[in-house]
Coordinates of C-alpha atoms in Angstrom, one line a residue:
M24 CA 9.7 -22.1 -10.3
D25 CA 10.6 -19.6 -13.0
Q26 CA 7.0 -19.7 -14.2
F27 CA 5.8 -18.6 -10.8
K28 CA 8.4 -15.9 -10.5
N29 CA 7.5 -14.6 -13.9
Y30 CA 3.8 -14.6 -12.9
I31 CA 4.5 -12.5 -9.9
Y32 CA 6.9 -10.2 -11.8
N33 CA 4.2 -9.7 -14.5
I34 CA 1.8 -8.5 -11.8
L35 CA 4.3 -6.2 -10.1
L36 CA 6.0 -4.6 -13.1
E37 CA 4.7 -1.7 -15.0
P38 CA 3.9 -3.2 -18.5
S39 CA 5.2 -0.2 -20.5
I40 CA 8.8 -0.6 -19.2
K41 CA 9.0 -4.4 -18.7
S42 CA 11.5 -4.9 -21.5
E43 CA 13.8 -2.2 -20.1
L44 CA 13.6 -3.6 -16.6
E45 CA 14.4 -7.1 -18.0
Y46 CA 17.4 -5.6 -19.7
F47 CA 18.8 -4.3 -16.4
V48 CA 18.2 -7.6 -14.7
Q49 CA 20.2 -9.3 -17.4
E50 CA 23.0 -6.7 -17.3
F51 CA 23.2 -7.0 -13.5
E52 CA 23.5 -10.8 -13.7
K53 CA 26.3 -10.4 -16.3
N54 CA 28.3 -7.8 -14.4
P55 CA 27.1 -7.2 -10.8
T56 CA 30.0 -4.9 -10.0
A57 CA 29.2 -2.4 -12.7
Y58 CA 25.6 -2.1 -11.5
D59 CA 26.2 -2.6 -7.8
F60 CA 24.9 0.9 -7.1
L61 CA 21.4 -0.4 -8.0
V62 CA 21.5 -2.8 -5.1
D63 CA 20.4 -1.5 -1.7
N64 CA 22.7 -2.2 1.2
P65 CA 21.0 -0.8 4.3
Q66 CA 23.6 -2.0 6.9
G67 CA 25.1 0.8 9.0
V68 CA 22.3 3.2 8.1
Q69 CA 20.9 3.1 11.6
E70 CA 24.2 4.3 13.0
N71 CA 24.7 7.1 10.5
Y72 CA 21.5 8.7 9.3
K73 CA 23.2 11.5 7.3
E74 CA 25.6 9.2 5.4
G75 CA 22.8 6.8 4.6
Y76 CA 20.7 9.6 3.1
I77 CA 23.7 11.0 1.1
G78 CA 24.5 7.5 -0.2
L79 CA 21.0 7.0 -1.4
S80 CA 21.0 10.4 -3.1
Q81 CA 24.3 9.7 -4.8
R82 CA 23.0 6.3 -6.0
Y83 CA 19.9 8.1 -7.4
A84 CA 22.1 10.6 -9.3
K85 CA 24.2 7.7 -10.8
A86 CA 21.0 6.0 -11.9
Q87 CA 19.8 9.1 -13.6
Q88 CA 22.9 9.3 -15.7
M89 CA 22.5 5.6 -16.6
L90 CA 18.9 6.1 -17.7
K91 CA 19.7 9.1 -19.8
K92 CA 22.5 7.3 -21.5
K93 CA 20.8 3.9 -22.0
F94 CA 17.2 5.0 -22.7
P95 CA 17.1 8.7 -23.6
G96 CA 13.6 10.2 -23.7
N97 CA 11.9 7.2 -22.1
T98 CA 9.6 9.0 -19.7
H99 CA 7.8 5.8 -18.7
L100 CA 11.0 4.4 -17.4
I101 CA 11.8 7.6 -15.6
Q102 CA 8.5 7.7 -13.8
F103 CA 8.6 4.0 -12.8
Q104 CA 12.3 3.7 -12.0
H105 CA 11.4 2.7 -8.5
Q106 CA 10.8 -0.8 -9.9
L107 CA 14.5 -0.9 -10.8
Y108 CA 16.1 0.1 -7.5
E109 CA 15.1 1.7 -4.2
L110 CA 14.5 5.4 -4.5
G111 CA 13.8 6.3 -0.9
T112 CA 11.6 9.3 -0.8
F113 CA 12.4 10.2 -4.4
Y114 CA 9.7 7.6 -5.0
L115 CA 7.2 10.2 -3.9
H116 CA 8.2 12.6 -6.7
W117 CA 7.3 10.0 -9.4
Q118 CA 4.5 8.2 -7.7
A119 CA 2.7 10.9 -5.7
F120 CA 3.7 14.5 -6.8
L121 CA 3.6 13.9 -10.6
P122 CA 0.6 11.6 -10.7
T123 CA -1.4 14.1 -8.8
I124 CA -0.6 16.7 -11.4
Q125 CA -1.3 14.2 -14.2
M126 CA -4.7 13.4 -12.7
L127 CA -5.9 16.9 -11.6
G128 CA -4.1 19.3 -14.1
T129 CA -5.2 20.6 -17.4
P130 CA -3.2 19.3 -20.4
E131 CA -1.1 22.5 -20.4
Q132 CA -0.4 22.2 -16.7
V133 CA 0.5 18.5 -17.0
K134 CA 3.0 19.2 -19.9
H135 CA 4.6 22.1 -18.0
W136 CA 5.3 20.1 -14.8
Q137 CA 6.1 16.9 -16.7
D138 CA 8.8 18.6 -18.7
L139 CA 10.4 20.1 -15.6
S140 CA 10.3 16.7 -13.9
F141 CA 11.6 14.6 -16.7
N142 CA 14.5 17.0 -17.2
Y143 CA 15.3 16.8 -13.4
Q144 CA 14.8 20.5 -12.9
I145 CA 12.4 20.1 -10.0
R146 CA 11.8 17.6 -7.2
G147 CA 8.3 17.4 -5.7
A148 CA 6.7 16.2 -2.5
Y149 CA 3.1 15.4 -1.7
A150 CA 2.0 17.5 1.4
Q151 CA -1.5 16.7 2.6
T152 CA -1.0 15.5 6.2
E153 CA -1.0 18.3 8.9
V154 CA -0.1 18.3 12.5
G155 CA -3.8 18.7 13.5
H156 CA -5.3 16.4 10.8
G157 CA -4.7 12.9 9.6
S158 CA -7.1 11.1 7.2
D159 CA -9.9 13.6 7.1
V160 CA -9.2 15.8 4.1
Q161 CA -12.2 18.1 5.0
G162 CA -10.5 19.0 8.2
L163 CA -7.5 20.6 6.5
Q164 CA -6.5 24.0 8.0
T165 CA -4.1 25.3 5.3
T166 CA -5.8 28.1 3.4
A167 CA -5.6 29.5 -0.1
V168 CA -7.2 32.9 -0.8
F169 CA -7.6 34.3 -4.4
E170 CA -6.2 37.8 -4.7
N171 CA -5.1 39.8 -7.8
N172 CA -4.8 36.9 -10.2
S173 CA -2.9 34.8 -7.7
F174 CA -3.4 32.8 -4.5
I175 CA -2.1 33.5 -1.1
I176 CA -1.2 30.3 0.8
N177 CA -1.1 30.2 4.6
T178 CA -0.8 27.7 7.4
P179 CA -2.5 30.0 9.9
K180 CA -1.6 28.1 13.1
A181 CA 0.8 25.4 14.3
S182 CA -1.7 22.6 13.8
A183 CA -2.0 23.6 10.1
F184 CA 1.7 22.9 9.4
K185 CA 2.3 20.1 7.0
F186 CA 4.1 17.4 8.8
W187 CA 5.6 14.0 7.8
P188 CA 5.6 14.2 4.0
G189 CA 8.7 12.5 2.5
Q190 CA 11.2 14.4 0.4
L191 CA 9.9 17.6 2.0
G192 CA 12.7 17.7 4.6
I193 CA 15.7 18.4 2.4
F194 CA 15.4 17.9 -1.3
A195 CA 12.0 19.0 -2.5
T196 CA 11.9 22.2 -4.6
H197 CA 8.1 22.1 -5.0
T198 CA 5.1 20.3 -3.4
V199 CA 1.6 19.6 -4.3
L200 CA -0.6 20.5 -1.3
Q201 CA -4.3 20.6 -0.5
A202 CA -5.8 23.8 1.0
R203 CA -9.3 25.1 1.8
T204 CA -9.8 27.7 -0.9
T205 CA -11.7 31.0 -0.9
V206 CA -12.4 33.0 -4.1
N207 CA -14.0 36.4 -3.8
G208 CA -15.2 35.6 -0.3
K209 CA -16.7 32.2 -1.3
D210 CA -15.4 28.9 0.0
I211 CA -15.0 26.6 -3.0
G212 CA -13.8 23.6 -0.9
I213 CA -10.5 21.8 -0.9
Q214 CA -8.3 22.4 -3.9
T215 CA -4.9 21.2 -4.9
F216 CA -1.9 23.5 -5.7
V217 CA 1.7 23.2 -6.9
V218 CA 3.7 25.4 -4.5
P219 CA 7.4 26.3 -5.0
I220 CA 9.2 26.0 -1.6
R221 CA 12.9 26.1 -2.4
E222 CA 15.3 27.7 -4.8
P223 CA 16.2 24.7 -7.1
K224 CA 20.0 25.2 -7.2
T225 CA 20.8 26.3 -3.7
L226 CA 17.8 24.6 -1.9
K227 CA 17.3 27.8 0.1
A228 CA 13.8 28.2 1.4
L229 CA 11.8 30.8 -0.5
E230 CA 10.3 33.9 1.2
G231 CA 7.5 33.0 3.6
V232 CA 8.4 29.3 3.6
E233 CA 9.5 27.5 6.8
V234 CA 10.6 24.0 5.9
G235 CA 13.0 21.4 7.2
D236 CA 13.5 17.8 8.3
I237 CA 11.5 16.6 11.2
G238 CA 14.5 14.7 12.6
P239 CA 15.5 11.1 13.5
K240 CA 12.6 8.6 13.9
L241 CA 11.8 4.9 14.0
G242 CA 12.3 3.5 10.5
F243 CA 12.8 5.3 7.2
L244 CA 16.1 6.6 8.4
R245 CA 17.2 7.7 5.0
A246 CA 13.9 9.4 4.2
D247 CA 13.8 13.2 4.7
N248 CA 10.3 13.4 6.2
G249 CA 9.7 17.1 6.6
Y250 CA 7.5 19.9 8.0
L251 CA 6.2 22.9 6.1
G252 CA 4.8 26.2 7.3
L253 CA 3.6 29.0 4.8
K254 CA 3.1 32.6 5.6
N255 CA 1.5 34.8 2.9
V256 CA 3.2 32.8 0.1
R257 CA 1.9 34.1 -3.2
I258 CA 1.7 31.7 -6.1
D259 CA 0.5 32.1 -9.7
L260 CA -3.1 31.5 -10.5
N261 CA -2.1 28.6 -12.8
N262 CA -0.4 26.8 -9.9
M263 CA -3.9 25.7 -8.9
L264 CA -4.6 22.4 -10.7
M265 CA -7.7 23.1 -12.8
R266 CA -8.8 20.1 -14.7
Y267 CA -12.2 20.0 -12.8
T268 CA -12.4 23.4 -11.1
K269 CA -11.2 26.5 -12.9
V270 CA -10.7 30.0 -11.6
D271 CA -10.1 32.8 -14.1
E272 CA -8.3 36.1 -13.7
S273 CA -11.5 37.8 -12.4
G274 CA -12.2 35.1 -9.9
Q275 CA -15.0 33.4 -11.9
V276 CA -15.2 29.8 -10.7
T277 CA -16.3 27.0 -13.1
T278 CA -16.7 23.4 -12.0
S279 CA -17.0 20.7 -14.6
S280 CA -18.2 18.2 -12.1
K281 CA -19.8 18.4 -8.7
N282 CA -17.5 15.5 -7.7
A283 CA -14.3 17.3 -8.6
I284 CA -13.0 17.1 -5.0
K285 CA -13.7 13.4 -5.0
Y286 CA -11.8 12.8 -8.2
G287 CA -8.8 14.7 -6.7
Y288 CA -8.8 12.0 -4.0
G289 CA -7.9 9.5 -6.8
S290 CA -4.2 10.6 -6.6
M291 CA -4.1 9.3 -3.0
L292 CA -5.8 6.1 -4.1
N293 CA -3.2 5.6 -6.8
L294 CA -0.5 5.7 -4.0
R295 CA -2.5 3.5 -1.7
V296 CA -3.1 0.8 -4.3
G297 CA 0.7 0.7 -5.0
L298 CA 1.5 0.5 -1.3
V299 CA -0.3 -2.8 -1.0
N300 CA 2.3 -4.4 -3.2
V301 CA 5.1 -2.5 -1.4
F302 CA 3.9 -3.8 2.0
S303 CA 3.5 -7.3 0.7
I304 CA 6.9 -7.4 -1.0
F305 CA 8.6 -6.3 2.2
G306 CA 6.7 -9.0 4.0
L307 CA 8.2 -11.5 1.5
F308 CA 11.7 -10.0 2.0
S309 CA 11.4 -10.4 5.8
N310 CA 10.2 -14.0 5.4
N311 CA 13.1 -14.8 3.0
L312 CA 15.7 -13.3 5.3
A313 CA 14.4 -15.4 8.2
Y314 CA 13.9 -18.5 6.1
Y315 CA 17.4 -18.6 4.7
Q316 CA 18.8 -18.2 8.2
V317 CA 16.8 -21.0 9.7
K318 CA 16.5 -23.3 6.7
P319 CA 19.4 -25.7 7.6
L320 CA 17.8 -26.3 11.0
L321 CA 14.3 -27.1 9.7
K322 CA 15.4 -30.5 8.4
T323 CA 15.3 -31.8 11.9
Q324 CA 11.8 -32.6 13.0
S325 CA 10.6 -31.0 16.3
I326 CA 7.6 -29.2 17.7
E327 CA 9.5 -25.9 17.5
N328 CA 10.5 -26.4 13.9
E329 CA 7.0 -27.4 12.9
A330 CA 5.7 -24.2 14.4
I331 CA 8.3 -22.2 12.5
I332 CA 7.4 -23.8 9.2
F333 CA 3.7 -23.1 9.9
R334 CA 4.4 -19.4 10.6
L335 CA 6.6 -19.0 7.6
L336 CA 4.1 -20.7 5.4
R337 CA 1.3 -18.5 6.5
S338 CA 3.3 -15.3 6.0
Y339 CA 4.3 -16.3 2.5
V340 CA 0.8 -17.3 1.5
V341 CA -0.8 -14.1 2.8
S342 CA 1.8 -11.9 1.1
Y343 CA 1.4 -13.6 -2.3
A344 CA -2.4 -13.6 -1.9
Q345 CA -2.4 -9.8 -1.3
I346 CA -0.2 -9.2 -4.4
I347 CA -2.3 -11.4 -6.7
A348 CA -5.6 -9.9 -5.4
N349 CA -4.3 -6.4 -5.7
A350 CA -3.8 -7.0 -9.5
Q351 CA -7.6 -7.0 -9.7
V352 CA -7.8 -3.7 -7.7
K353 CA -5.2 -2.1 -10.0
E354 CA -7.4 -3.1 -12.9
I355 CA -10.4 -1.4 -11.2
F356 CA -8.3 1.7 -10.6
T357 CA -7.3 1.7 -14.3
R358 CA -11.0 1.5 -15.2
F359 CA -11.6 4.5 -12.9
Q360 CA -8.9 6.5 -14.7
N361 CA -10.4 5.6 -18.1
Q362 CA -13.9 6.5 -17.1
L363 CA -12.7 9.8 -15.7
K364 CA -11.1 10.7 -19.1
A365 CA -14.3 9.6 -20.9
N366 CA -16.7 11.3 -18.4
D367 CA -18.4 8.0 -17.9
K368 CA -21.4 8.0 -15.7
Q369 CA -20.2 4.9 -13.8
V370 CA -17.0 6.7 -12.6
N371 CA -18.4 7.5 -9.1
E372 CA -19.4 3.9 -8.5
T373 CA -15.9 2.7 -9.6
L374 CA -14.3 5.3 -7.4
Q375 CA -16.1 4.0 -4.4
L376 CA -15.0 0.4 -5.3
V377 CA -11.3 1.5 -5.5
H378 CA -11.6 3.4 -2.2
L379 CA -13.1 0.5 -0.4
Y380 CA -10.9 -2.2 -1.8
S381 CA -7.7 -0.1 -1.4
S382 CA -8.7 0.9 2.2
Q383 CA -9.2 -2.7 3.2
M384 CA -6.2 -4.1 1.5
K385 CA -3.8 -1.2 2.5
S386 CA -4.8 -1.8 6.1
I387 CA -4.6 -5.6 6.1
A388 CA -1.3 -5.5 4.1
G389 CA 0.2 -3.0 6.5
W390 CA -0.8 -5.0 9.6
E391 CA 0.5 -8.2 8.0
A392 CA 3.8 -6.6 7.0
V393 CA 4.5 -5.5 10.6
K394 CA 3.5 -8.9 11.9
T395 CA 5.6 -10.8 9.4
S396 CA 8.7 -8.7 10.0
R397 CA 8.4 -9.0 13.8
E398 CA 7.9 -12.8 13.5
A399 CA 10.8 -13.0 11.1
M400 CA 13.0 -11.4 13.8
Q401 CA 11.8 -14.0 16.3
I402 CA 12.3 -16.9 14.0
A403 CA 15.8 -16.0 12.6
P404 CA 18.8 -17.0 14.9
F405 CA 20.3 -13.6 14.2
G406 CA 17.0 -11.7 13.7
H407 CA 17.7 -9.0 16.2
L408 CA 21.1 -8.1 14.8
N409 CA 21.3 -5.1 12.5
A410 CA 23.5 -7.2 10.2
S411 CA 20.5 -9.4 9.4
D412 CA 18.7 -6.4 7.8
L413 CA 15.5 -7.6 9.7
T414 CA 15.7 -4.8 12.3
I415 CA 15.8 -2.2 9.6
I416 CA 12.9 -3.7 7.6
Y417 CA 10.9 -4.0 10.8
A418 CA 11.5 -0.4 11.7
D419 CA 10.5 0.6 8.1
N420 CA 7.3 -1.5 8.4
V421 CA 6.0 -0.1 11.7
P422 CA 4.7 3.2 10.2
Y423 CA 2.7 1.3 7.5
V424 CA -0.3 1.1 9.8
T425 CA -0.6 4.9 9.9
Y426 CA 0.6 6.6 6.8
E427 CA -1.6 7.2 3.7
G428 CA -4.6 6.7 6.0
D429 CA -4.7 5.3 9.5
N430 CA -5.7 1.6 9.3
N431 CA -8.4 1.9 12.0
V432 CA -9.9 5.0 10.4
L433 CA -9.9 3.3 7.0
M434 CA -11.5 0.2 8.4
Q435 CA -14.2 2.3 10.0
Q436 CA -14.9 3.8 6.6
T437 CA -15.6 0.2 5.4
A438 CA -17.8 -0.2 8.5
Q439 CA -19.8 2.9 7.4
Y440 CA -20.3 1.3 4.0
L441 CA -21.5 -1.9 5.6
L442 CA -23.8 -0.1 7.9
K443 CA -25.5 1.7 5.0
Q444 CA -25.8 -1.5 3.1
F445 CA -27.5 -3.3 6.0
G446 CA -29.7 -0.3 6.8
K447 CA -30.8 -0.2 3.1
V448 CA -31.7 -3.9 3.1
S449 CA -33.5 -3.9 6.4
G450 CA -35.7 -1.1 5.3
G451 CA -37.6 -3.0 2.7
N452 CA -37.1 -4.8 -0.7
A453 CA -33.6 -3.4 -1.4
Q454 CA -30.7 -5.8 -2.0
F455 CA -27.0 -5.6 -1.1
T456 CA -25.0 -4.0 -3.9
G457 CA -21.4 -3.5 -4.9
M458 CA -18.8 -5.6 -3.2
A459 CA -21.4 -6.6 -0.6
S460 CA -23.7 -8.1 -3.2
Y461 CA -22.7 -11.7 -2.3
F462 CA -24.5 -11.2 1.1
N463 CA -27.8 -11.6 -0.9
K464 CA -27.1 -15.3 -1.0
Y465 CA -27.4 -15.7 2.7
T466 CA -30.3 -13.4 3.7
Q467 CA -32.8 -16.3 3.8
E468 CA -30.6 -18.8 5.7
N469 CA -32.2 -21.6 7.7
N470 CA -29.2 -22.6 9.8
Q471 CA -27.9 -24.8 7.0
K472 CA -24.3 -25.7 7.3
A473 CA -21.9 -24.4 4.7
S474 CA -20.4 -26.7 2.1
L475 CA -17.0 -27.2 3.6
Q476 CA -15.6 -28.1 0.2
N477 CA -16.3 -24.6 -0.9
L478 CA -13.9 -22.3 1.0
E479 CA -15.4 -19.2 -0.6
E480 CA -18.8 -20.0 0.8
V481 CA -17.4 -20.6 4.3
L482 CA -15.6 -17.2 4.2
E483 CA -18.7 -15.4 2.7
R484 CA -20.9 -16.9 5.4
L485 CA -18.4 -15.9 8.1
S486 CA -18.2 -12.4 6.8
Y487 CA -22.0 -12.0 6.4
S488 CA -22.8 -13.4 9.8
F489 CA -20.3 -11.3 11.7
C490 CA -21.2 -8.1 9.8
K491 CA -24.9 -8.7 10.3
K492 CA -24.5 -9.3 14.1
T493 CA -22.3 -6.3 14.5
M494 CA -24.7 -4.0 12.6
E495 CA -27.7 -5.3 14.5
N496 CA -25.9 -4.6 17.8
F497 CA -25.2 -1.0 16.6
Q498 CA -28.8 -0.4 15.7
N499 CA -30.1 -1.9 19.0
N500 CA -27.8 0.5 20.9
L501 CA -29.4 3.4 19.0
I502 CA -32.9 2.0 19.7
N503 CA -32.0 1.8 23.4
G504 CA -31.2 5.5 23.5
H505 CA -27.5 5.7 23.0
S506 CA -26.1 8.4 20.7
I507 CA -24.5 7.6 17.4
Q508 CA -21.1 8.7 18.9
T509 CA -21.5 6.4 21.9
S510 CA -22.7 3.5 19.9
W511 CA -19.9 3.8 17.4
N512 CA -16.9 4.8 19.5
E513 CA -17.5 3.2 22.9
L514 CA -19.8 0.3 22.4
N515 CA -19.0 -1.2 19.0
Q516 CA -15.8 0.3 17.5
C517 CA -13.7 -2.9 18.0
E518 CA -16.4 -5.1 16.5
L519 CA -17.0 -2.7 13.6
I520 CA -13.3 -2.9 12.8
K521 CA -13.2 -6.6 13.1
A522 CA -16.3 -7.0 10.9
S523 CA -14.5 -4.8 8.3
V524 CA -11.3 -6.9 8.6
L525 CA -13.2 -10.2 8.0
F526 CA -15.0 -8.5 5.1
G527 CA -11.5 -7.5 3.8
Y528 CA -9.9 -10.9 4.1
T529 CA -12.9 -12.4 2.3
N530 CA -12.6 -9.9 -0.5
I531 CA -8.9 -10.7 -0.9
Y532 CA -9.8 -14.4 -1.2
K533 CA -12.4 -13.6 -3.8
Q534 CA -10.3 -11.1 -5.8
M535 CA -7.4 -13.6 -5.8
G536 CA -9.7 -16.2 -7.2
A537 CA -10.9 -13.8 -9.9
Q538 CA -7.3 -12.9 -10.8
I539 CA -6.2 -16.6 -11.1
K540 CA -9.2 -17.3 -13.2
S541 CA -8.5 -14.4 -15.6
S542 CA -4.8 -15.1 -15.9
G543 CA -4.8 -18.9 -16.2
Y544 CA -4.8 -21.6 -13.5
S545 CA -1.7 -23.4 -12.2
L546 CA -1.6 -26.0 -9.4
E547 CA 0.8 -23.8 -7.4
L548 CA -1.5 -20.7 -7.6
L549 CA -4.5 -22.8 -6.6
K550 CA -2.6 -24.2 -3.7
I551 CA -1.7 -20.7 -2.4
H552 CA -5.3 -19.6 -2.9
K553 CA -6.6 -22.6 -0.9
L554 CA -4.0 -22.2 1.8
F555 CA -4.9 -18.6 2.3
G556 CA -8.6 -19.5 2.7
L557 CA -7.7 -22.3 5.2
F558 CA -5.5 -20.0 7.3
I559 CA -8.2 -17.4 7.6
I560 CA -10.8 -20.1 8.5
L561 CA -8.4 -21.7 11.1
E562 CA -7.8 -18.3 12.8
N563 CA -11.6 -17.7 13.0
R564 CA -12.8 -21.2 13.8
T565 CA -14.5 -20.2 17.1
T566 CA -16.5 -17.6 15.3
I567 CA -17.4 -20.0 12.5
V568 CA -18.7 -22.5 15.1
S569 CA -20.6 -19.9 17.1
F570 CA -22.6 -18.8 14.0
G571 CA -23.5 -22.4 13.2
I572 CA -21.6 -22.3 9.9
A573 CA -19.8 -25.6 10.9
D574 CA -19.0 -27.5 14.0
F575 CA -15.6 -27.8 15.7
K576 CA -14.8 -31.2 14.3
Q577 CA -15.6 -30.1 10.7
V578 CA -13.5 -26.9 11.0
E579 CA -10.5 -28.8 12.5
I580 CA -10.6 -31.4 9.7
L581 CA -11.1 -28.7 7.1
A582 CA -8.3 -26.4 8.3
E583 CA -5.7 -29.1 8.9
I584 CA -2.9 -27.5 6.9
D585 CA -0.8 -30.7 7.0
Q586 CA -3.4 -32.4 4.8
Q587 CA -2.3 -30.2 1.9
F588 CA 1.2 -31.7 2.0
S589 CA 2.8 -35.1 2.0
G590 CA 6.2 -36.1 3.4
N591 CA 8.7 -33.3 3.2
N592 CA 6.6 -31.3 0.7
K593 CA 6.2 -28.3 3.1
L594 CA 9.9 -27.5 3.0
E595 CA 9.9 -27.9 -0.8
F596 CA 6.9 -25.6 -1.0
L597 CA 8.7 -23.0 1.2
D598 CA 11.6 -23.1 -1.2
Y599 CA 9.2 -22.5 -4.0
L600 CA 7.6 -19.6 -2.3
A601 CA 11.0 -18.1 -1.2
N602 CA 12.1 -17.9 -4.8
G603 CA 9.1 -16.0 -6.1
V604 CA 10.7 -12.6 -5.4
G605 CA 14.3 -13.4 -6.0
M606 CA 17.1 -12.7 -3.6
Y607 CA 16.9 -9.0 -2.9
R608 CA 18.5 -7.9 0.4
Q609 CA 19.6 -11.5 1.2
R610 CA 23.4 -11.4 1.0
N611 CA 24.2 -12.0 4.6
F612 CA 22.8 -15.4 5.5
I613 CA 22.3 -17.3 2.3
N614 CA 23.8 -20.7 2.0
I615 CA 25.6 -20.5 5.3
D616 CA 27.8 -23.4 6.2
W617 CA 26.7 -23.6 9.8
D618 CA 29.5 -25.9 10.9
K619 CA 32.1 -23.4 9.6
L620 CA 30.3 -20.2 10.5
N621 CA 32.8 -17.6 11.7
L622 CA 30.3 -15.3 13.4
K623 CA 32.7 -12.5 14.1
A624 CA 33.9 -12.3 10.5
R625 CA 30.4 -12.6 9.2
L626 CA 29.0 -9.7 11.2

């Protein structure tokens, strides 16, 4: 069990600070009281939003003192401290604001803003989303106009206001924001700027800045999500991040790469790749809270209990599959960063891979987190009580499907990729490339049944067949005279998204297999991998049969989950999976003596 937990921790933890994090785990186990402020206790937050936020801020301040004292000068630990305790929206300073500067700034700019950050002199937000714009960066309405060795930033109308960014509402002194930029009358595209918005000591808004908290909302009750309007705010020339696009004092523009704007998108991808793990971990937390409430009841065999075990097992397996597969995507993102530094010619291809993998996995992980936390509330005897923590986690999970890219939009971007791939192949001798390259194995099919012992082949055939049929339907609509907009939005959008989802689940299975192969096999990991494939096959058995990949009897035999266990092994395996992420947020209903339960005292 410890080996499995260590395997998951090694995937989740930032390698450069692993020893420091292990130190705090050991110290906490020795003296929990002294480090109690590191442990999140969300109860009561729903009733008092302001106190919850103040408490989180005070805990953050205590942690800073501890880090300075224990590990002075350890900037890696400072930037990845969210792996030690919950930061709330302070997370965005270290994992969105600063990484954007590190990726898009010149060495001098990076040093300047890093020094201010590591000395806690500024706190930054990441302000891209606007009232009138979601995932389409090219639709941004905020403007930056070069004038007299500086830039004038404006949100010219209400729909241009930045809206929703975390830490913007109360505490941010600066923000990175994207704006359509004009230099000497020429539009040079979307550029990224560091904009001061508040006086650091008083937190008073600067001249021309309209900023504040958007108010109470569903979930993230301690997060100060904010709005930002700018009216003729003048910032220094050097506040434009100029690693790839430079503007000098005369307004001369130099671009080192025609893909500079695309590379700027990498900072969003960094956040998106990290969110896959965040979503998956909160799915595991939800499952654990439900499991430890209901565990004593599952020893009695019944149809209801078997259904609960099945649902818990699926949720655990999917969450772990996402974490393990995402380790491969993180490696691809690291490759993108290294290629970017080395001006490697393959960087654009790698960027597309990161975009597609992270878009699919962020979407699937977000949907799964909402589903898991909702089911956990249904399974747990006290799931709908705030004291169970499940209501709070569920409310926090609900926005996952929209922020950092709306899931349906992201999946349609995958559909665009697939449409281009099928269009290329249907036009002649070209083959599928990139993450769709495995489709080449099935282009000459002769209705041969899949080898049911090979789950990857079943999933690949399922993905290929559904994608092919959907893309053919789309093309036929165009041939029959329908416009692209009608064919996409009215006639095929649901099927295009479903095709992308199946493609995404297949890629998770494949990436998980690659990660297990590269990190060493274990029976438990192979079992999780196999169960993940079986669950996806079981949920799509009608589609598998309709495409002739297998018949109903074959699929039912293949996807019989009980075959993977003997006796009471399912409960033992649930215990094994529950311990893979420790006992975070599980103080209320662990090891309950149900016969002596004093409900009033407990709650």
